[in-house]
Coordinates of C-alpha atoms and ligand atoms in Angstrom, one line a residue:
M671 CA -139.9 11.1 11.4
P672 CA -138.1 10.3 14.8
S673 CA -140.6 8.9 17.4
Y674 CA -142.1 11.8 19.3
K675 CA -145.1 9.9 20.1
N676 CA -144.5 9.4 23.8
N677 CA -141.7 9.1 26.4
S678 CA -142.4 5.6 27.2
E679 CA -138.8 4.6 26.6
C680 CA -137.8 6.9 29.4
K681 CA -137.4 4.9 32.4
G682 CA -136.1 6.4 35.8
W683 CA -134.9 10.1 36.2
P684 CA -135.3 11.9 32.8
K685 CA -132.1 12.8 31.2
D686 CA -131.1 15.6 28.9
V687 CA -134.2 17.7 29.4
G688 CA -134.7 20.5 26.9
I689 CA -136.2 21.7 23.7
I690 CA -137.1 18.9 21.2
A691 CA -138.9 20.8 18.5
I692 CA -139.6 24.6 17.8
E693 CA -142.4 26.0 15.6
V694 CA -142.4 29.7 14.6
Y695 CA -145.4 31.6 13.4
F696 CA -145.3 35.2 12.2
P697 CA -147.8 37.3 10.3
S698 CA -148.1 37.2 6.6
E699 CA -147.7 41.0 6.1
Y700 CA -145.0 43.4 6.8
V701 CA -143.8 47.0 6.4
D702 CA -140.5 47.8 5.1
Q703 CA -138.6 49.9 7.7
G704 CA -136.9 52.0 5.0
E705 CA -140.3 53.0 3.6
L706 CA -141.5 53.6 7.2
E707 CA -138.6 56.1 7.6
T708 CA -139.8 58.1 4.8
F709 CA -143.5 57.8 5.7
D710 CA -142.6 59.0 9.3
G711 CA -140.3 61.7 8.1
V712 CA -137.3 60.6 10.1
S713 CA -133.8 60.9 8.7
K714 CA -132.9 58.0 6.3
G715 CA -131.1 55.2 8.1
K716 CA -132.7 55.9 11.5
Y717 CA -134.7 52.6 11.7
T718 CA -132.6 50.5 9.3
V719 CA -129.1 51.5 10.5
G720 CA -129.8 53.2 13.9
L721 CA -132.1 50.4 15.2
G722 CA -130.8 47.7 12.8
Q723 CA -134.3 46.8 11.6
T724 CA -135.3 45.6 8.1
K725 CA -139.0 44.7 8.0
M726 CA -141.7 44.7 10.7
G727 CA -144.5 42.1 10.8
F728 CA -147.9 43.1 12.0
S729 CA -151.4 41.7 12.2
S730 CA -154.8 43.1 11.1
D731 CA -157.8 42.7 13.5
L732 CA -158.1 39.2 12.4
E733 CA -155.4 38.1 14.8
D734 CA -155.2 38.3 18.5
I735 CA -153.0 36.6 21.0
N736 CA -155.3 33.6 21.2
S737 CA -155.1 33.0 17.5
L738 CA -151.4 33.5 17.2
C739 CA -151.0 30.8 19.9
L740 CA -153.5 28.5 18.2
T741 CA -151.7 28.6 15.1
A742 CA -148.2 28.0 16.6
L743 CA -149.3 25.1 18.7
S744 CA -151.4 23.4 15.9
H745 CA -148.3 23.6 13.6
L746 CA -146.0 22.2 16.3
M747 CA -148.3 19.3 16.9
E748 CA -148.9 18.7 13.2
R749 CA -145.2 18.8 12.4
T750 CA -144.0 16.6 15.2
G751 CA -147.0 14.2 15.1
V752 CA -147.2 14.2 18.9
G753 CA -150.7 13.4 19.9
Y754 CA -152.4 15.8 22.2
E755 CA -152.9 12.9 24.6
N756 CA -149.2 12.9 25.0
I757 CA -148.9 16.4 26.4
G758 CA -149.0 16.7 30.3
R759 CA -148.1 20.5 30.8
L760 CA -148.9 23.4 28.6
E761 CA -147.4 26.7 29.6
V762 CA -148.0 30.1 27.9
G763 CA -145.9 33.2 28.1
T764 CA -147.4 36.5 26.9
E765 CA -147.9 40.0 27.8
T766 CA -150.6 40.5 25.3
I767 CA -153.8 40.5 27.4
V768 CA -157.2 40.3 26.0
D769 CA -158.8 39.0 29.3
K770 CA -157.9 39.8 32.9
S771 CA -158.9 36.3 34.1
K772 CA -159.3 33.7 31.3
S773 CA -155.9 32.5 30.2
V774 CA -154.7 32.0 26.6
K775 CA -153.8 28.4 27.8
S776 CA -157.5 27.7 28.5
V777 CA -158.3 28.9 24.9
L778 CA -155.7 26.6 23.5
M779 CA -157.4 23.6 25.4
Q780 CA -159.9 23.6 22.5
L781 CA -157.2 21.9 20.4
F782 CA -157.1 19.0 22.9
E783 CA -160.7 18.2 23.0
D784 CA -160.7 15.4 20.4
S785 CA -158.0 13.7 22.2
G786 CA -160.1 13.7 25.5
N787 CA -157.0 14.9 27.4
T788 CA -157.9 17.6 29.9
D789 CA -155.2 16.4 32.4
V790 CA -152.8 19.2 31.4
E791 CA -151.1 21.4 34.0
G792 CA -149.9 24.9 33.5
I793 CA -151.5 28.3 32.7
D794 CA -150.2 31.8 31.5
T795 CA -147.2 33.6 32.8
T796 CA -146.9 37.4 32.4
N797 CA -143.9 39.9 32.9
A798 CA -143.3 41.8 29.6
C799 CA -141.0 40.0 27.3
Y800 CA -139.9 37.4 30.1
G801 CA -143.0 35.3 30.2
G802 CA -141.8 32.9 27.6
T803 CA -138.6 32.1 29.5
A804 CA -140.7 31.7 32.8
A805 CA -142.9 29.2 30.9
L806 CA -139.8 27.3 29.6
I807 CA -138.3 27.1 33.1
N808 CA -141.6 25.8 34.5
A809 CA -141.9 23.3 31.8
V810 CA -138.2 22.0 32.2
N811 CA -138.7 22.0 36.0
W812 CA -141.9 19.9 35.7
V813 CA -140.3 17.2 33.4
E814 CA -137.2 17.2 36.0
S815 CA -139.5 17.0 39.1
S816 CA -141.2 14.2 41.2
S817 CA -144.6 15.4 39.5
W818 CA -143.6 14.3 36.1
D819 CA -145.8 11.7 34.6
G820 CA -143.8 10.7 31.6
R821 CA -145.6 13.0 29.0
Y822 CA -144.3 16.0 27.1
A823 CA -144.6 19.6 28.0
V824 CA -145.2 22.3 25.6
V825 CA -144.3 26.0 25.9
V826 CA -146.0 28.6 23.7
A827 CA -144.9 32.2 23.8
G828 CA -146.8 34.9 21.8
D829 CA -147.3 38.6 21.6
I830 CA -148.5 41.5 19.5
A831 CA -146.0 44.2 19.9
V832 CA -147.4 47.5 18.9
Y833 CA -146.5 51.0 20.0
A834 CA -148.3 54.3 19.7
K835 CA -147.0 56.7 16.9
G836 CA -143.6 58.0 17.7
A837 CA -140.0 56.7 18.4
A838 CA -141.0 53.3 19.7
R839 CA -143.3 52.3 16.8
P840 CA -140.6 51.0 14.5
T841 CA -139.6 48.5 17.4
G842 CA -142.9 46.7 17.1
G843 CA -143.6 43.2 15.7
A844 CA -145.8 40.1 16.2
G845 CA -145.5 36.3 16.3
A846 CA -145.6 33.1 18.4
V847 CA -143.1 30.3 19.1
A848 CA -144.3 26.8 20.3
M849 CA -141.7 24.5 21.7
L850 CA -141.9 20.6 22.7
I851 CA -140.1 20.0 25.9
G852 CA -139.0 16.7 27.2
P853 CA -136.0 14.3 27.8
H854 CA -133.5 13.1 25.3
A855 CA -133.6 16.8 23.8
P856 CA -131.3 17.8 21.0
L857 CA -131.1 21.3 22.9
V858 CA -130.5 20.5 26.6
L859 CA -130.7 23.2 29.3
E860 CA -127.4 23.0 31.3
S861 CA -128.4 22.6 34.9
G862 CA -127.2 24.6 37.8
L863 CA -126.0 27.5 35.6
R864 CA -129.1 29.7 35.5
S865 CA -128.7 33.2 36.7
S866 CA -131.4 35.7 37.1
H867 CA -131.8 39.4 38.0
M868 CA -135.2 40.8 39.0
C869 CA -136.0 44.4 40.2
H870 CA -138.8 46.9 40.4
V871 CA -138.5 49.4 37.6
Y872 CA -141.1 51.4 35.6
D873 CA -139.2 51.2 32.2
F874 CA -142.0 49.6 30.1
Y875 CA -145.5 48.7 31.4
K876 CA -149.0 48.7 30.3
P877 CA -151.2 50.3 33.1
D878 CA -154.0 51.3 30.6
L879 CA -156.0 48.1 30.1
S880 CA -158.2 49.7 27.4
S881 CA -155.1 50.3 25.2
E882 CA -152.7 47.7 23.5
Y883 CA -149.9 50.3 23.9
P884 CA -147.3 50.3 26.6
V885 CA -146.1 53.3 28.5
V886 CA -142.3 53.2 27.7
D887 CA -139.4 55.2 29.0
G888 CA -137.0 54.3 26.0
K889 CA -133.7 55.4 27.5
L890 CA -134.4 53.9 30.9
S891 CA -135.5 50.7 29.3
I892 CA -132.0 50.4 27.5
Q893 CA -130.2 51.0 30.8
C894 CA -132.3 48.4 32.6
Y895 CA -131.7 46.0 29.8
L896 CA -127.9 46.5 29.8
S897 CA -127.7 46.5 33.6
A898 CA -129.7 43.2 33.9
L899 CA -127.3 41.8 31.2
D900 CA -124.3 42.8 33.3
A901 CA -125.8 41.3 36.6
C902 CA -126.9 38.1 34.9
Y903 CA -123.4 37.5 33.2
R904 CA -121.7 38.2 36.6
T905 CA -123.7 35.6 38.4
F906 CA -123.6 33.1 35.5
S907 CA -119.9 33.5 35.3
R908 CA -119.5 32.9 39.2
K909 CA -121.6 29.8 39.0
A910 CA -119.6 28.5 35.9
N911 CA -116.3 29.2 37.7
A912 CA -117.5 27.5 40.8
R913 CA -117.6 24.2 38.7
K914 CA -114.1 24.6 37.5
D915 CA -110.7 23.6 38.9
S916 CA -108.5 26.3 40.2
A917 CA -106.2 26.0 37.1
A918 CA -108.9 26.5 34.5
S919 CA -109.3 30.0 32.9
P920 CA -112.3 31.9 34.2
M921 CA -115.6 32.1 32.4
S922 CA -115.5 34.2 29.2
L923 CA -117.3 34.5 25.8
E924 CA -114.6 32.1 24.4
E925 CA -116.5 29.2 26.1
M926 CA -119.7 29.8 24.1
D927 CA -120.3 29.0 20.4
A928 CA -123.4 31.2 20.2
L929 CA -124.7 34.3 22.0
L930 CA -128.3 34.8 21.8
F931 CA -130.5 37.7 23.2
H932 CA -133.9 39.1 23.6
S933 CA -133.9 41.5 20.7
P934 CA -136.1 44.5 21.2
F935 CA -134.1 45.9 18.0
C936 CA -131.0 44.4 16.5
K937 CA -128.6 47.3 17.3
L938 CA -129.1 46.8 21.0
V939 CA -128.1 43.1 20.6
Q940 CA -125.1 44.0 18.8
K941 CA -124.2 46.5 21.6
S942 CA -124.9 43.7 24.1
V943 CA -122.2 41.5 22.6
G944 CA -119.9 44.5 23.1
R945 CA -121.1 44.9 26.6
L946 CA -120.3 41.2 27.5
A947 CA -116.9 41.7 26.0
F948 CA -116.4 44.7 28.1
N949 CA -117.3 42.5 31.2
D950 CA -114.8 40.0 30.1
F951 CA -112.1 42.8 29.8
L952 CA -112.9 44.1 33.3
N953 CA -112.7 40.5 34.7
A954 CA -109.4 39.8 32.8
S955 CA -106.2 39.5 34.8
V956 CA -103.5 42.1 34.6
E957 CA -101.3 39.7 32.4
E958 CA -104.1 39.0 30.1
V959 CA -105.1 42.6 29.2
P960 CA -102.1 43.5 27.0
R961 CA -102.3 40.1 25.3
T962 CA -106.0 40.0 24.5
Y963 CA -107.2 43.6 24.7
H964 CA -104.3 45.4 23.2
G965 CA -105.2 49.1 22.8
L966 CA -108.1 49.2 25.3
E967 CA -106.0 49.5 28.5
A968 CA -107.3 53.0 29.1
F969 CA -110.8 51.7 29.8
R970 CA -109.5 49.5 32.7
D971 CA -110.7 51.9 35.4
K972 CA -114.2 52.2 34.0
K973 CA -117.1 51.0 36.1
L974 CA -120.1 49.0 34.6
E975 CA -122.6 51.1 36.2
D976 CA -121.1 54.4 34.7
T977 CA -121.0 53.2 31.3
Y978 CA -124.5 52.4 29.9
F979 CA -124.4 55.5 27.6
D980 CA -120.6 56.0 27.5
K981 CA -120.0 56.3 23.7
D982 CA -116.3 55.7 23.9
V983 CA -116.6 52.6 25.8
E984 CA -119.5 51.4 23.5
K985 CA -117.5 52.2 20.4
A986 CA -114.3 50.6 21.5
F987 CA -116.0 47.3 22.6
L988 CA -118.4 47.2 19.5
S989 CA -115.3 47.3 17.4
Y990 CA -113.5 44.8 19.5
S991 CA -116.3 42.4 19.5
Q992 CA -117.3 42.8 15.8
D993 CA -116.0 39.2 14.8
I994 CA -117.6 37.7 17.8
F995 CA -120.9 39.4 16.9
L996 CA -120.6 38.2 13.3
K997 CA -119.9 34.6 14.2
K998 CA -121.8 34.1 17.3
T999 CA -124.7 36.4 17.2
K1000 CA -125.6 37.7 13.8
P1001 CA -127.1 34.3 12.6
S1002 CA -129.7 34.4 15.4
L1003 CA -131.1 37.8 14.3
L1004 CA -133.0 36.7 11.1
L1005 CA -136.5 36.9 12.7
A1006 CA -135.5 39.9 14.8
T1007 CA -134.6 42.1 12.0
Q1008 CA -137.1 40.6 9.5
V1009 CA -140.2 40.5 11.9
G1010 CA -139.2 42.8 14.6
N1011 CA -139.7 42.5 18.4
M1012 CA -142.1 39.7 19.0
Y1013 CA -141.7 40.2 22.9
T1014 CA -142.0 36.9 24.6
P1015 CA -141.0 34.8 21.6
S1016 CA -138.1 37.1 20.7
L1017 CA -135.2 35.0 22.3
Y1018 CA -136.8 31.8 20.9
G1019 CA -137.2 33.2 17.5
G1020 CA -133.5 34.0 17.9
L1021 CA -132.9 30.4 18.7
A1022 CA -134.8 29.1 15.7
S1023 CA -133.0 31.7 13.4
F1024 CA -129.8 30.3 14.7
I1025 CA -130.6 26.8 13.9
S1026 CA -132.1 27.7 10.5
N1027 CA -128.8 29.3 9.7
N1028 CA -126.8 26.2 10.6
T1029 CA -126.5 22.5 9.7
G1030 CA -126.8 19.7 12.1
E1031 CA -123.1 18.9 11.7
S1032 CA -122.2 22.6 12.4
L1033 CA -124.6 22.6 15.5
A1034 CA -123.5 19.2 17.0
G1035 CA -121.8 19.6 20.5
K1036 CA -122.0 23.4 20.5
R1037 CA -122.8 25.5 23.6
V1038 CA -125.2 28.4 23.4
L1039 CA -125.6 31.3 25.9
L1040 CA -129.1 32.9 26.0
F1041 CA -130.2 36.1 27.7
S1042 CA -133.9 36.7 28.3
Y1043 CA -135.1 40.2 29.3
G1044 CA -138.5 41.5 30.3
S1045 CA -139.2 45.0 31.4
G1046 CA -140.4 45.9 34.8
L1047 CA -138.0 43.9 35.2
A1048 CA -137.2 40.1 35.1
A1049 CA -134.1 38.7 33.4
T1050 CA -132.4 35.3 33.2
M1051 CA -129.2 34.0 31.4
F1052 CA -129.0 30.3 30.7
S1053 CA -127.1 28.0 28.5
L1054 CA -128.0 25.2 26.1
R1055 CA -125.8 22.2 25.1
I1056 CA -126.6 20.7 21.6
T1057 CA -126.5 17.0 21.4
D1058 CA -123.7 15.4 19.4
D1059 CA -126.1 12.9 18.0
V1060 CA -126.7 14.3 14.4
G1061 CA -127.2 11.1 12.4
P1062 CA -130.2 10.6 10.0
G1063 CA -133.5 10.4 11.9
S1064 CA -132.0 12.1 14.9
R1065 CA -133.8 14.7 16.9
L1066 CA -131.4 17.3 16.1
S1067 CA -131.5 16.7 12.3
E1068 CA -135.2 16.8 12.5
L1069 CA -135.2 20.1 14.4
V1070 CA -132.8 21.6 11.8
S1071 CA -134.8 20.3 8.8
S1072 CA -138.1 21.7 10.5
L1073 CA -136.7 25.1 10.4
S1074 CA -135.0 25.0 7.0
D1075 CA -138.0 26.9 5.6
L1076 CA -137.8 29.8 7.6
H1077 CA -136.0 32.0 5.0
S1078 CA -138.6 31.0 2.3
R1079 CA -141.5 31.6 4.5
L1080 CA -140.2 35.1 5.4
N1081 CA -139.7 35.7 1.6
S1082 CA -143.2 34.6 0.9
R1083 CA -144.9 37.4 3.0
T1084 CA -146.6 40.3 1.3
E1085 CA -145.2 43.9 1.8
V1086 CA -147.7 46.5 2.5
Q1087 CA -147.3 50.3 2.3
P1088 CA -146.7 52.4 5.6
H1089 CA -150.1 54.2 5.2
V1090 CA -151.9 50.8 5.2
F1091 CA -149.9 49.7 8.3
A1092 CA -150.8 53.0 10.1
E1093 CA -154.6 52.5 9.1
T1094 CA -154.3 49.1 10.5
M1095 CA -152.9 50.3 13.8
K1096 CA -155.6 52.9 13.9
L1097 CA -158.3 50.3 13.4
R1098 CA -156.8 48.1 16.1
E1099 CA -156.8 51.3 18.5
E1100 CA -160.4 51.9 17.7
T1101 CA -161.7 48.3 18.0
H1102 CA -159.5 47.0 20.9
H1103 CA -161.8 45.4 23.3
K1104 CA -164.9 46.3 21.3
A1105 CA -167.9 43.9 21.8
P1106 CA -169.8 42.8 19.8
Y1107 CA -167.2 42.9 17.0
T1108 CA -166.8 41.3 13.6
P1109 CA -163.1 41.7 12.2
V1110 CA -162.8 43.3 8.8
G1111 CA -159.3 42.1 7.8
K1112 CA -158.9 39.9 4.7
V1113 CA -158.7 36.2 5.5
E1114 CA -157.1 35.6 2.1
S1115 CA -154.1 37.5 3.3
L1116 CA -153.2 35.1 6.0
F1117 CA -150.9 32.0 5.5
P1118 CA -152.7 28.6 5.0
G1119 CA -153.1 27.1 8.4
T1120 CA -153.5 30.3 10.3
W1121 CA -156.2 30.4 12.9
Y1122 CA -158.2 33.8 13.0
L1123 CA -160.7 35.7 15.0
T1124 CA -164.2 35.5 13.4
Q1125 CA -166.4 37.2 16.0
I1126 CA -166.5 38.7 19.4
D1127 CA -170.1 38.4 20.8
E1128 CA -171.8 40.9 23.2
A1129 CA -170.5 38.9 26.1
H1130 CA -166.9 39.3 24.9
R1131 CA -166.7 35.6 23.9
R1132 CA -164.2 35.1 21.1
Q1133 CA -164.6 32.7 18.3
Y1134 CA -162.0 31.4 15.7
K1135 CA -161.7 29.7 12.5
R1136 CA -158.7 28.2 10.6
R1137 CA -157.5 28.9 7.1
P1138 CA -157.2 25.7 5.2
L1139 CA -153.8 23.7 5.5
I1140 CA -152.2 21.4 3.1
S1141 CA -149.8 19.7 5.5
I1142 CA -146.6 20.3 7.2
N1143 CA -144.0 17.9 6.3
N1144 CA -146.7 15.3 5.7
A1145 CA -147.3 15.1 9.4
S1146 CA -150.7 14.1 10.6
S1147 CA -153.2 17.0 10.8
V1148 CA -155.3 17.7 13.8
S1149 CA -159.0 18.3 13.9
S1150 CA -160.8 20.1 16.6
S1151 CA -164.5 19.9 17.4
S1152 CA -165.2 22.5 20.1
S1153 CA -167.9 25.1 20.0
N1154 CA -165.7 27.9 19.1
L1155 CA -163.3 26.2 16.7
V1156 CA -164.4 25.1 13.2
K1157 CA -163.5 21.6 12.4
E1158 CA -160.5 21.8 10.2
S1159 CA -161.6 18.8 8.1
E1160 CA -164.7 20.6 7.2
F1161 CA -162.7 23.5 6.2
M1162 CA -160.0 21.7 4.3
S1163 CA -162.0 19.8 1.7
T1164 CA -162.9 22.3 -0.7
D1165 CA -160.3 25.0 -0.5
L1166 CA -156.8 23.7 -0.6
L1167 CA -154.2 26.4 -1.2
P1168 CA -150.9 26.0 -3.0
Q1169 CA -148.7 27.5 -0.5
D1170 CA -147.3 25.5 2.4
V1171 CA -146.8 27.2 5.7
Ligands
LIG1258 N1 -128.8 56.9 10.5 C1 -128.2 56.1 11.4 N2 -128.4 56.1 12.7 C2 -129.2 57.0 13.2 C3 -130.0 57.9 12.4 C4 -129.7 57.9 11.0 N3 -130.2 58.9 10.1 N4 -130.8 58.7 13.1 C5 -130.6 58.2 14.4 N5 -129.8 57.2 14.4 C6 -129.3 56.3 15.5 C7 -129.1 57.2 16.8 O1 -127.8 57.7 16.7 C8 -129.3 56.1 17.9 O2 -128.1 55.2 17.9 P1 -127.3 55.1 19.2 O3 -128.3 54.6 20.3 O4 -126.3 54.1 18.9 O5 -126.7 56.4 19.6 C9 -130.4 55.2 17.3 O6 -130.5 55.6 15.8 C10 -131.7 55.5 18.0 O7 -132.2 56.8 17.8 P2 -132.4 57.7 19.1 O8 -131.4 57.6 20.0 O9 -132.8 59.1 18.6 O10 -133.5 57.1 19.8 P3 -135.2 57.1 19.5 O11 -135.7 58.3 20.1 O12 -135.4 56.8 18.2 O13 -135.8 55.8 20.4 C11 -135.8 53.7 21.3 C12 -135.1 54.5 20.3 C13 -135.6 54.3 22.7 C14 -135.3 52.3 21.4 C15 -137.4 53.6 21.0 O14 -137.5 53.1 19.7 C16 -138.2 52.8 22.0 O15 -138.5 53.4 23.1 N6 -138.4 51.6 21.8 C17 -139.2 50.7 22.7 C18 -138.4 50.3 24.0 C19 -137.2 49.4 23.8 O16 -137.2 48.7 22.7 N7 -136.3 49.3 24.7 C20 -135.2 48.4 24.5 C21 -134.9 47.7 25.9 S1 -136.3 47.2 26.8 C22 -136.6 45.7 26.2 O17 -135.8 45.0 25.8 C23 -138.1 45.1 26.4 C24 -138.8 45.2 25.2 O18 -138.7 44.3 24.4 C25 -139.5 46.3 25.0

């Protein structure tokens, strides 16, 4: 295992700040989108082809936002072997609100109790699916700032994405991602290139605090997503071009080895690649167009803002960008199509998927463009440079190996029938915010090592336990001794399970 223990070797200004390790958690049960089409009585192919979704992960009443984040953070700390005392900042991004005041971050502090470390900055950040990116930016900025004390930061992004019955329901999902942030990272955030686009829009929002469901204007949300993508790419390109000498060719998708997007559903991501290609086409010089975009000249007078739903433009640039999509984006859609929209973790699930579909050698030295979108709206485009250091024991090889079980973990999930999924949604609706409440879901159906809700008391205080865990990559396991968390060691002794998480 590479030395994650602390950053004591880091003297002076921290170099190569970025993502060192990533842990992904998704629920152990899913519904098949083809089966859901039949159950919902929609035309065959609507969810699987029209939206590009294969399976949708969902949670019973045993899991809430706190338990999802407890699970992802525990796994990250166990896998990397970083002690809780070595964390100086913990940021949570989520839009799944169970308490209007008390943060998820404060709940996660229970995991720090044995270490005695309470000196941990950061709280929760909320704006639809963007909170994870805001948390990442905060964490990276802290490490790069004069406030940094030499310890790691951790970002946890988690959500339960559920919709009322109807057209939006198949675009749900659930999960959490935890990321270790620090210097000498294998995935370095490129500095000075970030571009953001923020506006006031009611495309998707959650005004009814008694319900888990959002109010969503589907068509407007797609238009907002695409217009934010255009705006971010325009600014990103301007910043990238400003760094080049005048003879260099202007920023285009050519410069990037991978293109990753927030994925509400995979078809929109494929259209987004086409959309960026359309941007490049409009930015190309007169001489360049016949060379690179032969046959597309007729679209030269089109304007970005008039073409969000222009089927001719969409079809032409989907076709033009097909190879780019297959090579640079499709490998990142594993979790997006198999689990669904996880909201704040979606983009980082895409990053984990991309890494899990590569080797250290194929990743070394690559550049990755990422687009984060949260309704309402907040969007940022940024880029990562992957380290060249891929030798045995390097942080990149450790990162790749830690995500190599993603496919097998997805395959080890249990399929449940759509009527069971619908009943679970109904149960969540009926019991949302109920107190006192004892969840009725089956603990045995959870993956080993999963934290779950055991009880909400009459004062709305939530208590959690953890399913026994064997070990993750033989890393040391954590024990916790708070009032609300059952000590893992007590739990592990009698009931070891065969399946690793
Ligand atoms: N076979 C193949 N394709 C089919 C089909 C069939 N049998 N039936 C329909 N389709 C296609 C349609 O042609 C359409 O494709 P195009 O968009 O390429 O034309 C696609 O399936 C979707 O069908 P509809 O246009 O009928 O749309 P819908 O009423 O099913 O709603 C939705 C789709 C608007 C995305 C809805 O699911 C929704 O509101 N989802 C939640 C909001 C959302 O995800 N917005 C995305 C941007 S906002 C964001 O990114 C933040 C976030 O995470 C929420």
